[in-house]
PDB file of C-alpha atoms in Angstrom:
ATOM      1  CA  GLN A   1       7.429 -17.746  -0.777  1.00  0.00           C
ATOM      2  CA  LEU A   2       5.327 -14.924  -1.959  1.00  0.00           C
ATOM      3  CA  GLN A   3       5.071 -12.628  -5.081  1.00  0.00           C
ATOM      4  CA  VAL A   4       3.831  -9.341  -4.677  1.00  0.00           C
ATOM      5  CA  VAL A   5       2.524  -7.146  -7.793  1.00  0.00           C
ATOM      6  CA  GLU A   6       1.276  -3.624  -7.594  1.00  0.00           C
ATOM      7  CA  SER A   7      -0.664  -1.980 -10.493  1.00  0.00           C
ATOM      8  CA  GLY A   8      -2.867   0.869 -11.165  1.00  0.00           C
ATOM      9  CA  GLY A   9      -0.321   3.979 -10.924  1.00  0.00           C
ATOM     10  CA  GLY A  10      -0.483   6.620 -13.448  1.00  0.00           C
ATOM     11  CA  LEU A  11      -0.428  10.468 -14.160  1.00  0.00           C
ATOM     12  CA  VAL A  12      -3.523  12.167 -12.528  1.00  0.00           C
ATOM     13  CA  GLN A  13      -4.324  15.908 -11.925  1.00  0.00           C
ATOM     14  CA  PRO A  14      -4.569  17.272  -8.478  1.00  0.00           C
ATOM     15  CA  GLY A  15      -7.991  16.523  -7.051  1.00  0.00           C
ATOM     16  CA  GLY A  16      -8.482  13.284  -9.063  1.00  0.00           C
ATOM     17  CA  SER A  17      -8.457   9.744  -7.786  1.00  0.00           C
ATOM     18  CA  LEU A  18      -6.609   6.320  -8.500  1.00  0.00           C
ATOM     19  CA  ARG A  19      -7.026   3.026  -7.300  1.00  0.00           C
ATOM     20  CA  LEU A  20      -4.036   0.961  -6.757  1.00  0.00           C
ATOM     21  CA  SER A  21      -4.177  -2.948  -6.620  1.00  0.00           C
ATOM     22  CA  CYS A  22      -1.776  -5.335  -4.878  1.00  0.00           C
ATOM     23  CA  THR A  23      -2.019  -9.078  -5.819  1.00  0.00           C
ATOM     24  CA  VAL A  24      -0.348 -11.596  -3.635  1.00  0.00           C
ATOM     25  CA  SER A  25       0.482 -15.072  -4.956  1.00  0.00           C
ATOM     26  CA  GLY A  26       2.374 -18.012  -3.767  1.00  0.00           C
ATOM     27  CA  SER A  27       2.010 -19.352  -0.266  1.00  0.00           C
ATOM     28  CA  THR A  28      -0.780 -17.041   0.743  1.00  0.00           C
ATOM     29  CA  LEU A  29      -1.031 -18.580   4.075  1.00  0.00           C
ATOM     30  CA  ASP A  30       2.442 -16.999   4.813  1.00  0.00           C
ATOM     31  CA  TYR A  31       1.357 -13.575   5.696  1.00  0.00           C
ATOM     32  CA  ASP A  32      -0.962 -11.728   8.154  1.00  0.00           C
ATOM     33  CA  ALA A  33      -1.278  -8.425   6.634  1.00  0.00           C
ATOM     34  CA  VAL A  34      -0.582  -6.122   3.799  1.00  0.00           C
ATOM     35  CA  GLY A  35       0.759  -2.768   3.795  1.00  0.00           C
ATOM     36  CA  TRP A  36       1.139   0.301   1.445  1.00  0.00           C
ATOM     37  CA  PHE A  37       4.304   2.232   1.546  1.00  0.00           C
ATOM     38  CA  ARG A  38       5.426   5.066  -0.694  1.00  0.00           C
ATOM     39  CA  ARG A  39       8.738   6.956  -1.505  1.00  0.00           C
ATOM     40  CA  ALA A  40       8.555  10.382  -2.682  1.00  0.00           C
ATOM     41  CA  PRO A  41      11.498  11.876  -4.640  1.00  0.00           C
ATOM     42  CA  GLY A  42      14.461  12.531  -2.228  1.00  0.00           C
ATOM     43  CA  LYS A  43      12.544  11.132   0.758  1.00  0.00           C
ATOM     44  CA  GLU A  44      12.635   8.021   2.802  1.00  0.00           C
ATOM     45  CA  ARG A  45       9.923   5.216   2.274  1.00  0.00           C
ATOM     46  CA  GLU A  46       7.150   5.830   4.522  1.00  0.00           C
ATOM     47  CA  GLY A  47       4.153   3.591   5.535  1.00  0.00           C
ATOM     48  CA  VAL A  48       0.644   4.664   4.406  1.00  0.00           C
ATOM     49  CA  ALA A  49      -1.993   1.951   5.258  1.00  0.00           C
ATOM     50  CA  CYS A  50      -2.273  -1.472   6.435  1.00  0.00           C
ATOM     51  CA  ILE A  51      -4.944  -4.127   6.401  1.00  0.00           C
ATOM     52  CA  ARG A  52      -5.093  -7.346   8.370  1.00  0.00           C
ATOM     53  CA  LYS A  53      -6.013 -10.337   6.170  1.00  0.00           C
ATOM     54  CA  ASN A  54      -8.245 -12.209   8.422  1.00  0.00           C
ATOM     55  CA  ASP A  55     -10.670  -9.707   9.849  1.00  0.00           C
ATOM     56  CA  GLY A  56      -9.892  -6.647   7.754  1.00  0.00           C
ATOM     57  CA  ALA A  57      -8.860  -4.348  10.547  1.00  0.00           C
ATOM     58  CA  THR A  58      -7.155  -1.297   8.862  1.00  0.00           C
ATOM     59  CA  TYR A  59      -4.737   1.357   9.875  1.00  0.00           C
ATOM     60  CA  ILE A  60      -4.399   4.541   7.799  1.00  0.00           C
ATOM     61  CA  LYS A  61      -1.817   7.189   8.237  1.00  0.00           C
ATOM     62  CA  ASN A  62      -3.087  10.628   9.436  1.00  0.00           C
ATOM     63  CA  PHE A  63      -1.464  12.385   6.511  1.00  0.00           C
ATOM     64  CA  VAL A  64      -3.768  10.521   4.264  1.00  0.00           C
ATOM     65  CA  LYS A  65      -6.764   9.754   6.537  1.00  0.00           C
ATOM     66  CA  GLY A  66      -9.996  11.049   4.949  1.00  0.00           C
ATOM     67  CA  ARG A  67      -8.572  10.767   1.302  1.00  0.00           C
ATOM     68  CA  PHE A  68      -7.194   7.308   1.154  1.00  0.00           C
ATOM     69  CA  THR A  69      -8.952   3.920   2.181  1.00  0.00           C
ATOM     70  CA  ILE A  70      -7.577   0.361   2.111  1.00  0.00           C
ATOM     71  CA  SER A  71      -9.613  -2.751   1.362  1.00  0.00           C
ATOM     72  CA  LYS A  72      -9.290  -6.428   0.254  1.00  0.00           C
ATOM     73  CA  ASP A  73     -10.706  -9.029  -1.534  1.00  0.00           C
ATOM     74  CA  ASN A  74      -9.504 -12.228   0.091  1.00  0.00           C
ATOM     75  CA  ALA A  75     -10.946 -14.391  -2.941  1.00  0.00           C
ATOM     76  CA  LYS A  76      -8.684 -12.557  -5.299  1.00  0.00           C
ATOM     77  CA  ASN A  77      -5.710 -12.246  -2.809  1.00  0.00           C
ATOM     78  CA  THR A  78      -5.756  -8.523  -3.772  1.00  0.00           C
ATOM     79  CA  VAL A  79      -5.547  -5.451  -1.578  1.00  0.00           C
ATOM     80  CA  TYR A  80      -6.690  -2.045  -2.914  1.00  0.00           C
ATOM     81  CA  LEU A  81      -5.395   1.465  -2.217  1.00  0.00           C
ATOM     82  CA  GLN A  82      -8.298   3.928  -3.115  1.00  0.00           C
ATOM     83  CA  MET A  83      -6.816   7.378  -3.402  1.00  0.00           C
ATOM     84  CA  ASN A  84      -9.063  10.462  -3.678  1.00  0.00           C
ATOM     85  CA  ASN A  85      -8.457  14.196  -3.804  1.00  0.00           C
ATOM     86  CA  LEU A  86      -4.945  13.467  -4.720  1.00  0.00           C
ATOM     87  CA  LYS A  87      -2.247  16.282  -4.199  1.00  0.00           C
ATOM     88  CA  PRO A  88       1.029  16.843  -5.862  1.00  0.00           C
ATOM     89  CA  GLU A  89       2.787  15.959  -2.382  1.00  0.00           C
ATOM     90  CA  ASP A  90       1.278  12.434  -2.913  1.00  0.00           C
ATOM     91  CA  THR A  91       3.607  11.851  -5.976  1.00  0.00           C
ATOM     92  CA  ALA A  92       5.692   8.994  -5.192  1.00  0.00           C
ATOM     93  CA  VAL A  93       6.359   5.258  -6.072  1.00  0.00           C
ATOM     94  CA  TYR A  94       3.860   3.153  -3.981  1.00  0.00           C
ATOM     95  CA  TYR A  95       5.060  -0.166  -2.776  1.00  0.00           C
ATOM     96  CA  CYS A  96       2.974  -3.016  -1.509  1.00  0.00           C
ATOM     97  CA  ALA A  97       4.308  -5.485   1.079  1.00  0.00           C
ATOM     98  CA  THR A  98       3.236  -8.432   3.249  1.00  0.00           C
ATOM     99  CA  THR A  99       4.013  -9.255   6.810  1.00  0.00           C
ATOM    100  CA  ARG A 100       3.761 -12.281   8.961  1.00  0.00           C
ATOM    101  CA  ASP A 101       3.137  -9.927  11.936  1.00  0.00           C
ATOM    102  CA  ALA A 102       0.317  -7.415  11.514  1.00  0.00           C
ATOM    103  CA  GLY A 103       1.729  -5.472  14.664  1.00  0.00           C
ATOM    104  CA  LEU A 104       4.667  -4.632  12.458  1.00  0.00           C
ATOM    105  CA  CYS A 105       2.689  -3.636   9.451  1.00  0.00           C
ATOM    106  CA  ASP A 106       3.603   0.105   9.608  1.00  0.00           C
ATOM    107  CA  TYR A 107       7.342  -0.626   9.599  1.00  0.00           C
ATOM    108  CA  THR A 108       9.541  -1.087   6.655  1.00  0.00           C
ATOM    109  CA  TYR A 109      11.636  -3.486   8.617  1.00  0.00           C
ATOM    110  CA  GLY A 110       8.416  -5.606   9.515  1.00  0.00           C
ATOM    111  CA  MET A 111       7.608  -6.525   6.050  1.00  0.00           C
ATOM    112  CA  ASN A 112       8.733  -9.721   4.438  1.00  0.00           C
ATOM    113  CA  TYR A 113       7.969  -9.648   0.675  1.00  0.00           C
ATOM    114  CA  TRP A 114       7.808  -6.409  -1.433  1.00  0.00           C
ATOM    115  CA  GLY A 115       6.410  -5.579  -4.872  1.00  0.00           C
ATOM    116  CA  LYS A 116       8.601  -3.499  -7.306  1.00  0.00           C
ATOM    117  CA  GLY A 117       6.119  -0.579  -6.993  1.00  0.00           C
ATOM    118  CA  THR A 118       4.011   1.658  -9.121  1.00  0.00           C
ATOM    119  CA  LEU A 119       4.557   5.244  -9.805  1.00  0.00           C
ATOM    120  CA  VAL A 120       1.838   7.685  -8.893  1.00  0.00           C
ATOM    121  CA  ASN A 121       2.486  11.237 -10.560  1.00  0.00           C
ATOM    122  CA  VAL A 122       0.000  14.098  -9.246  1.00  0.00           C
ATOM    123  CA  SER A 123       0.671  17.078 -11.671  1.00  0.00           C
ATOM    124  CA  SER A 124      -1.392  19.545 -13.779  1.00  0.00           C
TER     125      SER A 124
END
């Protein structure tokens, strides 16, 4: 079993930056990739970015490409989501999740363990 904990959310002005962290503990051999998702007020949860644990291959959704990057530190079992040039529409609860199948990383149903989320509020 895995434990997934997000951190780094907060209030930021439009155009600002935040870095979210996702730390995975437990049976760390039990996942192949880590994904970031978000749920904005009144909307469905959507995938944002994924990173494969072994080779670091990444996938970034087009609507944040060029502003968000995903990276990892295997020694710390931590995945980061660097968010730059934030916009009010990025306001959401951001969730981190792990999957045993990297091919399913972009899909909510493909994830096995979820964190509780961290709130990002982009507002002036």
